PDB file of C-alpha atoms in Angstrom:
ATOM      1  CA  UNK N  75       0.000   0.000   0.000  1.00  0.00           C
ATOM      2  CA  UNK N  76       1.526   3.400  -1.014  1.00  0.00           C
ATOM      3  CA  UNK N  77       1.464   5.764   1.861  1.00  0.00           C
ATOM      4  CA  UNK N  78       2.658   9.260   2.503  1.00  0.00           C
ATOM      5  CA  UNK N  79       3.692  10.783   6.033  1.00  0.00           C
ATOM      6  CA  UNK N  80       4.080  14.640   6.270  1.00  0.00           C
ATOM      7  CA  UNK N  81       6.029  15.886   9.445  1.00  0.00           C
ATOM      8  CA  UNK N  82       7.179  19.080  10.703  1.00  0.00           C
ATOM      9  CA  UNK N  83       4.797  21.159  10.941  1.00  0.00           C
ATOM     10  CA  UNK N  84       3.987  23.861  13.578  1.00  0.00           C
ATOM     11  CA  UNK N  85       4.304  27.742  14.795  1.00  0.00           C
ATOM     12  CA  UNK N  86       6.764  29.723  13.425  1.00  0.00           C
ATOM     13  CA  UNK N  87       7.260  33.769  13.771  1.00  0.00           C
ATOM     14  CA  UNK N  88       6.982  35.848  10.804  1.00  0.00           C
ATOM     15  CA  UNK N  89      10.610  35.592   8.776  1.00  0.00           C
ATOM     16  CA  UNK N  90      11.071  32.299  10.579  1.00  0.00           C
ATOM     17  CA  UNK N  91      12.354  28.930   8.852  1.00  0.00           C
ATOM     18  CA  UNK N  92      10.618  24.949   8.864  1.00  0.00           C
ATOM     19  CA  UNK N  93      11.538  22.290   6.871  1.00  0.00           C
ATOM     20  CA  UNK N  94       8.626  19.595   5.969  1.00  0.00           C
ATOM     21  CA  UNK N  95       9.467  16.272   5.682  1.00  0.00           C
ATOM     22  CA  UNK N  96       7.068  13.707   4.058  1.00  0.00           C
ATOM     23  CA  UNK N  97       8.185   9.713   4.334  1.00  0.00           C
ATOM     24  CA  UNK N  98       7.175   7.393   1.825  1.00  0.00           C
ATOM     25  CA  UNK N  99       6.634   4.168   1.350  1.00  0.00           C
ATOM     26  CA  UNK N 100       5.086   1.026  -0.690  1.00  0.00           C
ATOM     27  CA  UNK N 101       6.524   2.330  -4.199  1.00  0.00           C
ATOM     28  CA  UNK N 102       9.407   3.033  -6.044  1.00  0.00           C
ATOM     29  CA  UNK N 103      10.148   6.200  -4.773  1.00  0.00           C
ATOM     30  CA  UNK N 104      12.982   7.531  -6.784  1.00  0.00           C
ATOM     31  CA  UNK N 105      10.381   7.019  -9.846  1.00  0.00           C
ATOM     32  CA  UNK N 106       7.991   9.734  -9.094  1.00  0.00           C
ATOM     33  CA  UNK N 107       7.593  12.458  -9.497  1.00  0.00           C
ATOM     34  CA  UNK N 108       6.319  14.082  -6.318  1.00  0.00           C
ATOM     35  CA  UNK N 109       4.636  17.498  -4.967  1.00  0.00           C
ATOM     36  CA  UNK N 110       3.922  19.665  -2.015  1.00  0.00           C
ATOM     37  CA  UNK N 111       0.506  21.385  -1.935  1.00  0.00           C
ATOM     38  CA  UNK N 112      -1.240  23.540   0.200  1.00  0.00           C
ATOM     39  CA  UNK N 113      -4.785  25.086   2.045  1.00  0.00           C
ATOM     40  CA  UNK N 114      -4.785  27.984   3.937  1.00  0.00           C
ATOM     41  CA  UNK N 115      -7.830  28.512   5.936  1.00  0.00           C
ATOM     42  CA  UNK N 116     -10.955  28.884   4.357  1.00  0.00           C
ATOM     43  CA  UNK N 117      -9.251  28.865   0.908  1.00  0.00           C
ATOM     44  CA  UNK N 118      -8.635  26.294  -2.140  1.00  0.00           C
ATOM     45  CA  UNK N 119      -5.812  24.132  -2.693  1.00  0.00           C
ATOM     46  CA  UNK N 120      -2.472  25.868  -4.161  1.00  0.00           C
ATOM     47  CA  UNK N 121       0.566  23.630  -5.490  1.00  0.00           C
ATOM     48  CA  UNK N 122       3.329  25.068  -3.832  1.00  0.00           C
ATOM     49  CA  UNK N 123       6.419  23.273  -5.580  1.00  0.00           C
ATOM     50  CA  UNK N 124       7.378  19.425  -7.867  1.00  0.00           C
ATOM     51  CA  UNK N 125      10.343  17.355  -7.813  1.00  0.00           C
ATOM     52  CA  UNK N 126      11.302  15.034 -10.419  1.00  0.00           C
ATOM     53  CA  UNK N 127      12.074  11.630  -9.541  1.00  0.00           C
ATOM     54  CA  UNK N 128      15.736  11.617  -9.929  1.00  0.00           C
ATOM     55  CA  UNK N 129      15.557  15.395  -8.291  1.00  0.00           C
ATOM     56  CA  UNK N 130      17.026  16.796 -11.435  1.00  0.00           C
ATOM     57  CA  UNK N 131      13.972  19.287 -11.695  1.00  0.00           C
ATOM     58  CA  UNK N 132      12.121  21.283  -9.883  1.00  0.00           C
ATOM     59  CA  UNK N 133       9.267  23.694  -9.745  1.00  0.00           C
ATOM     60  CA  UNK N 134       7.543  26.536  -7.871  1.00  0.00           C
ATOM     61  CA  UNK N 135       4.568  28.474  -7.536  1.00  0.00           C
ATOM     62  CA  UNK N 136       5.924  32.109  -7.777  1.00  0.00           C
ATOM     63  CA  UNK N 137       4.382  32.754  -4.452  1.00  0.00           C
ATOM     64  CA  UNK N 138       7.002  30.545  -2.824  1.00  0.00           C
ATOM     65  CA  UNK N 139      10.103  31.425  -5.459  1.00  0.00           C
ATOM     66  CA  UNK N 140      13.200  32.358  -3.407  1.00  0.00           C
ATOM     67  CA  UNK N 141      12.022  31.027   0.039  1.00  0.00           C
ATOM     68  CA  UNK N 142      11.191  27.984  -1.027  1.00  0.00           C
ATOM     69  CA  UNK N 143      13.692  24.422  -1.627  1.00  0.00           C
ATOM     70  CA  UNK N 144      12.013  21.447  -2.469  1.00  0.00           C
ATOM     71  CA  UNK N 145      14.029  18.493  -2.294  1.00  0.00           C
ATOM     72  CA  UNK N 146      14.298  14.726  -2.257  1.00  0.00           C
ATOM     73  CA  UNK N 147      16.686  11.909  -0.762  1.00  0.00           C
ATOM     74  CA  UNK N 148      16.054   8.809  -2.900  1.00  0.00           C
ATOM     75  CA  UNK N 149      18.150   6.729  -0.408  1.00  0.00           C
ATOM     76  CA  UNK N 150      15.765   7.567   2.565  1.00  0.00           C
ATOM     77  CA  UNK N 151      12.519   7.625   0.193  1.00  0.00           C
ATOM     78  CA  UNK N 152      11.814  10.911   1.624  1.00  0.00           C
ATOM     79  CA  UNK N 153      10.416  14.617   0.436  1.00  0.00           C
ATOM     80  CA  UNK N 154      11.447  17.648   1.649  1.00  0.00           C
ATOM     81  CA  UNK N 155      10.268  21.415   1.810  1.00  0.00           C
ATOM     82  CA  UNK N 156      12.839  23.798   3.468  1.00  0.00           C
ATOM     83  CA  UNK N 157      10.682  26.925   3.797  1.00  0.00           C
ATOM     84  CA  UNK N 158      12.642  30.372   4.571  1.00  0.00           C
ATOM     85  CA  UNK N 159      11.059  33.887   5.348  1.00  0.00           C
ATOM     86  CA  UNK N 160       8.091  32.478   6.354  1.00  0.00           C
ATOM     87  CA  UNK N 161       4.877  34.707   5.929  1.00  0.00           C
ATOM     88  CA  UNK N 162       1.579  35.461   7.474  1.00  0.00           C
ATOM     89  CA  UNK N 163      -0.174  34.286   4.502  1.00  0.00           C
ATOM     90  CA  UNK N 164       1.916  31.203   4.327  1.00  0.00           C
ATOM     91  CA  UNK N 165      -0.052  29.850   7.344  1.00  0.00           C
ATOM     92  CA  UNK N 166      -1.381  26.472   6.080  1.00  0.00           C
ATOM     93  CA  UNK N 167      -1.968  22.466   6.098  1.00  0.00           C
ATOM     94  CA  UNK N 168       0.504  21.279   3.871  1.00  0.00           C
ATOM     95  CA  UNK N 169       0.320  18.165   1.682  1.00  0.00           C
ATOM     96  CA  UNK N 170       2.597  16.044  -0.232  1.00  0.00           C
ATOM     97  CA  UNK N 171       1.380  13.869  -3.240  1.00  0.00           C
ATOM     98  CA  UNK N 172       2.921  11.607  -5.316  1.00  0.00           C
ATOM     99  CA  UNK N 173       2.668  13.295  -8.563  1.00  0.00           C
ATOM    100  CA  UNK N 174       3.595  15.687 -11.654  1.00  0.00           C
ATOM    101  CA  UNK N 175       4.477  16.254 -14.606  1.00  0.00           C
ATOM    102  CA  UNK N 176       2.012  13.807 -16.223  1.00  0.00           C
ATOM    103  CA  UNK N 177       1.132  11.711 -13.331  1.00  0.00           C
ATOM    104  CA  UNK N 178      -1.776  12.814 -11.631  1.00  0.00           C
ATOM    105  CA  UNK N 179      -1.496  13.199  -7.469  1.00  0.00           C
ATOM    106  CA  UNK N 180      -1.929  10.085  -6.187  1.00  0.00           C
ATOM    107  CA  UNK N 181      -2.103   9.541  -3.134  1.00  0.00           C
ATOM    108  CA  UNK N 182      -1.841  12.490  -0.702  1.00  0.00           C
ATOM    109  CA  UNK N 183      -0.663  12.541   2.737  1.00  0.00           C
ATOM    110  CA  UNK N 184      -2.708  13.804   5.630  1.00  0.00           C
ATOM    111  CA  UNK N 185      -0.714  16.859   5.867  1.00  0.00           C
ATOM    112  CA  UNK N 186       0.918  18.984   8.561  1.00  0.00           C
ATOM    113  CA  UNK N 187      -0.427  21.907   9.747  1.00  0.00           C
ATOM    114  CA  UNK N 188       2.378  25.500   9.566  1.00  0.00           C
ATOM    115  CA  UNK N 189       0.995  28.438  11.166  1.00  0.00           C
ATOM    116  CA  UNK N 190       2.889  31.852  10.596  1.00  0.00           C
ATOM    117  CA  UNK N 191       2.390  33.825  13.649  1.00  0.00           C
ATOM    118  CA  UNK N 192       3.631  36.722  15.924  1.00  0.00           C
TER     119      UNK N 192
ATOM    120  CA  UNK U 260       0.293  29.517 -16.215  1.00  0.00           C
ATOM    121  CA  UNK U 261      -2.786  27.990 -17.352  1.00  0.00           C
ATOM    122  CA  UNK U 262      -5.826  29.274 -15.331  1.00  0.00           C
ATOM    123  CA  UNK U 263      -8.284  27.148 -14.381  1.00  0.00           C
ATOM    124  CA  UNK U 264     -12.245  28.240 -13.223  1.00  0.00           C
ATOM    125  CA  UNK U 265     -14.890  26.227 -11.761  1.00  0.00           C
ATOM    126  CA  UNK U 266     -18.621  26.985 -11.824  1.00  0.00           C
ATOM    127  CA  UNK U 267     -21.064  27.152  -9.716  1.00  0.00           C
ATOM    128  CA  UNK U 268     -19.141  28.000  -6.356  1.00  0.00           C
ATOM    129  CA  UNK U 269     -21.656  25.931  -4.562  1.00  0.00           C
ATOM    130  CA  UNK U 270     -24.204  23.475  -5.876  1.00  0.00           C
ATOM    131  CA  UNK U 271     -27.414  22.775  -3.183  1.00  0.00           C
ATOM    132  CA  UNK U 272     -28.877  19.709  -3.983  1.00  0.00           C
ATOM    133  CA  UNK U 273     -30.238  16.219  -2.593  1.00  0.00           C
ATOM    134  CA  UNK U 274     -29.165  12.707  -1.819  1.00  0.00           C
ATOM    135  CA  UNK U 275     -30.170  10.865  -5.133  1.00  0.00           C
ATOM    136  CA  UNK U 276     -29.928  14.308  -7.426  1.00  0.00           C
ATOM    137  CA  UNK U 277     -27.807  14.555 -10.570  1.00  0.00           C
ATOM    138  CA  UNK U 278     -24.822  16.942 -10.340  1.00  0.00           C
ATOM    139  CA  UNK U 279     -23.245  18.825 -12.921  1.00  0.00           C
ATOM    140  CA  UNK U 280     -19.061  20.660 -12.018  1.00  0.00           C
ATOM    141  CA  UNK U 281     -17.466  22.543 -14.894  1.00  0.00           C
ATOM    142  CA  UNK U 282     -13.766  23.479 -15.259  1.00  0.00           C
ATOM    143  CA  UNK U 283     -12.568  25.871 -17.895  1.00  0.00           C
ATOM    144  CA  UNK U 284      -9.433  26.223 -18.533  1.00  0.00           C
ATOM    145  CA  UNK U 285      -7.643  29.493 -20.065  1.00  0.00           C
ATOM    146  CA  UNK U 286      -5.924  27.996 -22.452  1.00  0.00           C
ATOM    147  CA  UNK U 287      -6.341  24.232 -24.273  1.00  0.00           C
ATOM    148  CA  UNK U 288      -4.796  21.589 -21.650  1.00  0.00           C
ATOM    149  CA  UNK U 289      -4.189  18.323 -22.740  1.00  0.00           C
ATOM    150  CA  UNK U 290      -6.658  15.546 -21.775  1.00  0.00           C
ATOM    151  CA  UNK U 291      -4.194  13.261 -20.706  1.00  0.00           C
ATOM    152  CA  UNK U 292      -3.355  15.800 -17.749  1.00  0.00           C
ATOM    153  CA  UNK U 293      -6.851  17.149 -16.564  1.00  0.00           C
ATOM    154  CA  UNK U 294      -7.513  15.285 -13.009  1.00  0.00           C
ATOM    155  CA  UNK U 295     -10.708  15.666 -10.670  1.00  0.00           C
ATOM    156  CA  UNK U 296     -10.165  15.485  -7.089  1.00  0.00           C
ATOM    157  CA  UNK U 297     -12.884  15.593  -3.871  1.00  0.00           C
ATOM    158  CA  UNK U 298     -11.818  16.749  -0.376  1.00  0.00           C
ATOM    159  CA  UNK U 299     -13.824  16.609   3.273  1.00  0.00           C
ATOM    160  CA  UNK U 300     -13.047  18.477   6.083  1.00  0.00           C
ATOM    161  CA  UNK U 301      -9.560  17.013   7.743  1.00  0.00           C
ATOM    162  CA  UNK U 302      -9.165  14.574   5.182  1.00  0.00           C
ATOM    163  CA  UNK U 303      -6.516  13.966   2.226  1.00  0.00           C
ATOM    164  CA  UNK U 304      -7.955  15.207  -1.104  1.00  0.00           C
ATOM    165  CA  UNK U 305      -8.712  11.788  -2.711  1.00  0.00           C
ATOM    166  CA  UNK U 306      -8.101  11.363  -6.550  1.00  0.00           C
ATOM    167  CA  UNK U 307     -11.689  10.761  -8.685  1.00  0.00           C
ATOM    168  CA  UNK U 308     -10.984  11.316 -12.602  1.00  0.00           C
ATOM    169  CA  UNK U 309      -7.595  11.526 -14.445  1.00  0.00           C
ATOM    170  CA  UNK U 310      -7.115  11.575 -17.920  1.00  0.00           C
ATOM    171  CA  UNK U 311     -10.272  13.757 -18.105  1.00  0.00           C
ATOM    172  CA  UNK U 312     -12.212  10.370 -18.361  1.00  0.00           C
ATOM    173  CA  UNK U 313     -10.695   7.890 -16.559  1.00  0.00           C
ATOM    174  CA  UNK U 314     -12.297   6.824 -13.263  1.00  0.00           C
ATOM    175  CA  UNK U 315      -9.141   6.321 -10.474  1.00  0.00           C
ATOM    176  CA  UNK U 316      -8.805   2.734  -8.661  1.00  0.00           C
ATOM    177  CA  UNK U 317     -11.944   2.201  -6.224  1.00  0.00           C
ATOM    178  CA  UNK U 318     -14.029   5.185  -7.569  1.00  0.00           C
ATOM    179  CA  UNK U 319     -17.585   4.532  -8.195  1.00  0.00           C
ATOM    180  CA  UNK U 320     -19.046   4.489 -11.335  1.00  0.00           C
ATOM    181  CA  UNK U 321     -21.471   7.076 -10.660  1.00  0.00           C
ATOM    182  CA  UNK U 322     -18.436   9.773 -11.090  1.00  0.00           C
ATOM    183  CA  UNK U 323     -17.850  10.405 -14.853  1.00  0.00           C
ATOM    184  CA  UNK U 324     -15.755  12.530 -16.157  1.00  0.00           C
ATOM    185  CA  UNK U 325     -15.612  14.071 -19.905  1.00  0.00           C
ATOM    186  CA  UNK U 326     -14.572  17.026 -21.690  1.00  0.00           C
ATOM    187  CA  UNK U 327     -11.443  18.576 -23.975  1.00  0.00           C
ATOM    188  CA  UNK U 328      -9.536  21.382 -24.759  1.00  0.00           C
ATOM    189  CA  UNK U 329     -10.564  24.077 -22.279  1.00  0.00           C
ATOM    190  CA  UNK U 330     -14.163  22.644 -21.482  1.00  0.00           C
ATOM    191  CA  UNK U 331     -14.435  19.819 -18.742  1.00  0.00           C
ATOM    192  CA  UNK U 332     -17.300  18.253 -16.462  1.00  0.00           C
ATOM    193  CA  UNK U 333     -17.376  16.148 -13.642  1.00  0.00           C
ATOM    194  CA  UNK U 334     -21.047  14.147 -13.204  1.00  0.00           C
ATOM    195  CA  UNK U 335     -22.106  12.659 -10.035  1.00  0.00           C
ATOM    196  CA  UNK U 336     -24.858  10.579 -11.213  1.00  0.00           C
ATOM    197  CA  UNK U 337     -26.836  10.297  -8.032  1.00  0.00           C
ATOM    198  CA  UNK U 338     -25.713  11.918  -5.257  1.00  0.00           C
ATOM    199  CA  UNK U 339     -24.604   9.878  -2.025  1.00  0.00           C
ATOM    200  CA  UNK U 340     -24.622  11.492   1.372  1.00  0.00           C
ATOM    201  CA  UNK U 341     -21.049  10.886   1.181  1.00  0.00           C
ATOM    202  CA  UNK U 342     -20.418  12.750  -1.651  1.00  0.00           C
ATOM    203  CA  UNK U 343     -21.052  16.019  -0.230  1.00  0.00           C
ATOM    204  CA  UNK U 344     -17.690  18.001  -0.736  1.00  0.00           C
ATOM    205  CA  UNK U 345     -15.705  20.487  -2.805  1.00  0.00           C
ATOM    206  CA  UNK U 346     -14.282  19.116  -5.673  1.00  0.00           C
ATOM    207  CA  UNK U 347     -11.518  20.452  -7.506  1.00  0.00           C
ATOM    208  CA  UNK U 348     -10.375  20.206 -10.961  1.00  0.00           C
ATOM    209  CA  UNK U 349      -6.373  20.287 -11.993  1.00  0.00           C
ATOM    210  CA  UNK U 350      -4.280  20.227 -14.493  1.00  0.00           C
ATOM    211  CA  UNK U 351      -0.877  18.405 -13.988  1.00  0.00           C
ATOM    212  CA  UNK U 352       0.958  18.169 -16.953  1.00  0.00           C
ATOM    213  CA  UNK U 353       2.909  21.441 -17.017  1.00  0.00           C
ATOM    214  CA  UNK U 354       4.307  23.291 -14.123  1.00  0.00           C
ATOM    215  CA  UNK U 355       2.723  25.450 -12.709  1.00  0.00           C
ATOM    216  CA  UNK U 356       0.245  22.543 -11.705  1.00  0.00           C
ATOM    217  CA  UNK U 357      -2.962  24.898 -10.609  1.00  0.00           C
ATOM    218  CA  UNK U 358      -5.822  23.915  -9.185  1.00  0.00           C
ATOM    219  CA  UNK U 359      -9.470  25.615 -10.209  1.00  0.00           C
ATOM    220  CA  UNK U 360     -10.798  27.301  -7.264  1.00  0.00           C
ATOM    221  CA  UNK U 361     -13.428  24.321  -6.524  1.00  0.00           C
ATOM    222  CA  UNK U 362     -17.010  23.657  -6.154  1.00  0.00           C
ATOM    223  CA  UNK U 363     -18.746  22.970  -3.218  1.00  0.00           C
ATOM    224  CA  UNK U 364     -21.341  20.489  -3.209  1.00  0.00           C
ATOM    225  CA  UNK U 365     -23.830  20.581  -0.142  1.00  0.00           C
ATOM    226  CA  UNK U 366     -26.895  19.102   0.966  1.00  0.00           C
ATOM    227  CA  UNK U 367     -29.837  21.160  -0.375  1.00  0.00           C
TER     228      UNK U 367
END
């Protein structure tokens, strides 16, 4: 059974730093793609950033470009988002899916809640 | 970035009703990378469609998918109690992978 396990999550101050982890297992990790996406409170879900499986490429929305690192270690079958400068508005559950750039996201984790707050 | 728009915002209907979710997209997206996805309240967003068409493992036949280009629809047949959610389209074959702003379905 494929299953995803998002960690890290919690308070952070405005201009603080958290890096997400999300643990997978039950597939061939380092042939996925994979994905972090998030919702903020009341609001829709945004991708945030992709990884290729080999970690070669990667993608972000532009709200997260420059604060941002997504990254992967295929050895430990394990996602990563290193978020920097952390905003207000970046206050959010954050999921990881297996998925992009063709593949659809499938499956998601439960996700980790990151609130941004004074 | 292609931009993706769902309508209605909310849909009110019954258990056993026929609904009816529309995606437009602002610019032609390839079928083979136009996915439908529901998600509750603390849950994990749970894949429906992919491929535009093409029902994901364990979804029930009552979801359909269909559509091209920039028009797509997502049909619940007859409506479960269970079913009531927002659904969101997505297209994932280019980054950036958006999301349309979903469509809430509740009970009427």
């Amino acid at each position: 059974e494929v299953q995803l396990l998002e960690s890290g999550g919690g308070l952070v101050q405005p201009g603080g730093s958290l890096r997400l982890s999300c643990a997978a297992s039950g597939f061939t990790f380092s042939s996925y793609a994979m994905s972090w996406v998030r919702q903020a409170p009341g609001k829709g879900l945004e991708w945030v950033s992709g990884i290729s499986g080999s970690g070669g490429s990667t993608a972000s929305a532009d709200s997260v470009k420059g604060r941002f690192t997504i990254s992967r270690d295929n050895s430990k079958n394990t996602l990563y988002l290193q978020m920097n400068s952390l905003r207000v508005e970046d206050t959010a559950v954050y999921y990881c899916a297996k998925g992009g750039w063709g593949p659809p996201f499938d499956p998601w984790g439960q996700g980790t809640l990151v609130t941004v707050s004074s | 970035e292609i931009v993706l728009t769902q309508s209605p915002g909310t849909l009110s209907l019954s258990p056993g009703e026929r609904a009816t979710l529309s995606c437009r997209a602002s610019q032609s997206v390839s079928s083979s990378y136009l996915g439908w996805y529901q998600h509750k309240p603390g849950q994990a967003p749970r894949l429906l469609i992919y491929g535009a068409s093409s029902r994901a493992t364990g979804i029930p036949d009552r979801f359909s998918g269909s559509g091209s280009g920039t028009d797509f629809t997502l049909t619940i047949s007859r409506l479960k109690p269970e079913d009531f959610a927002v659904y969101y389209c997505q297209q994932y074959g280019s980054s950036p992978f958006t999301f349309g702003p979903g469509t809430k379905v509740d009970i009427k």
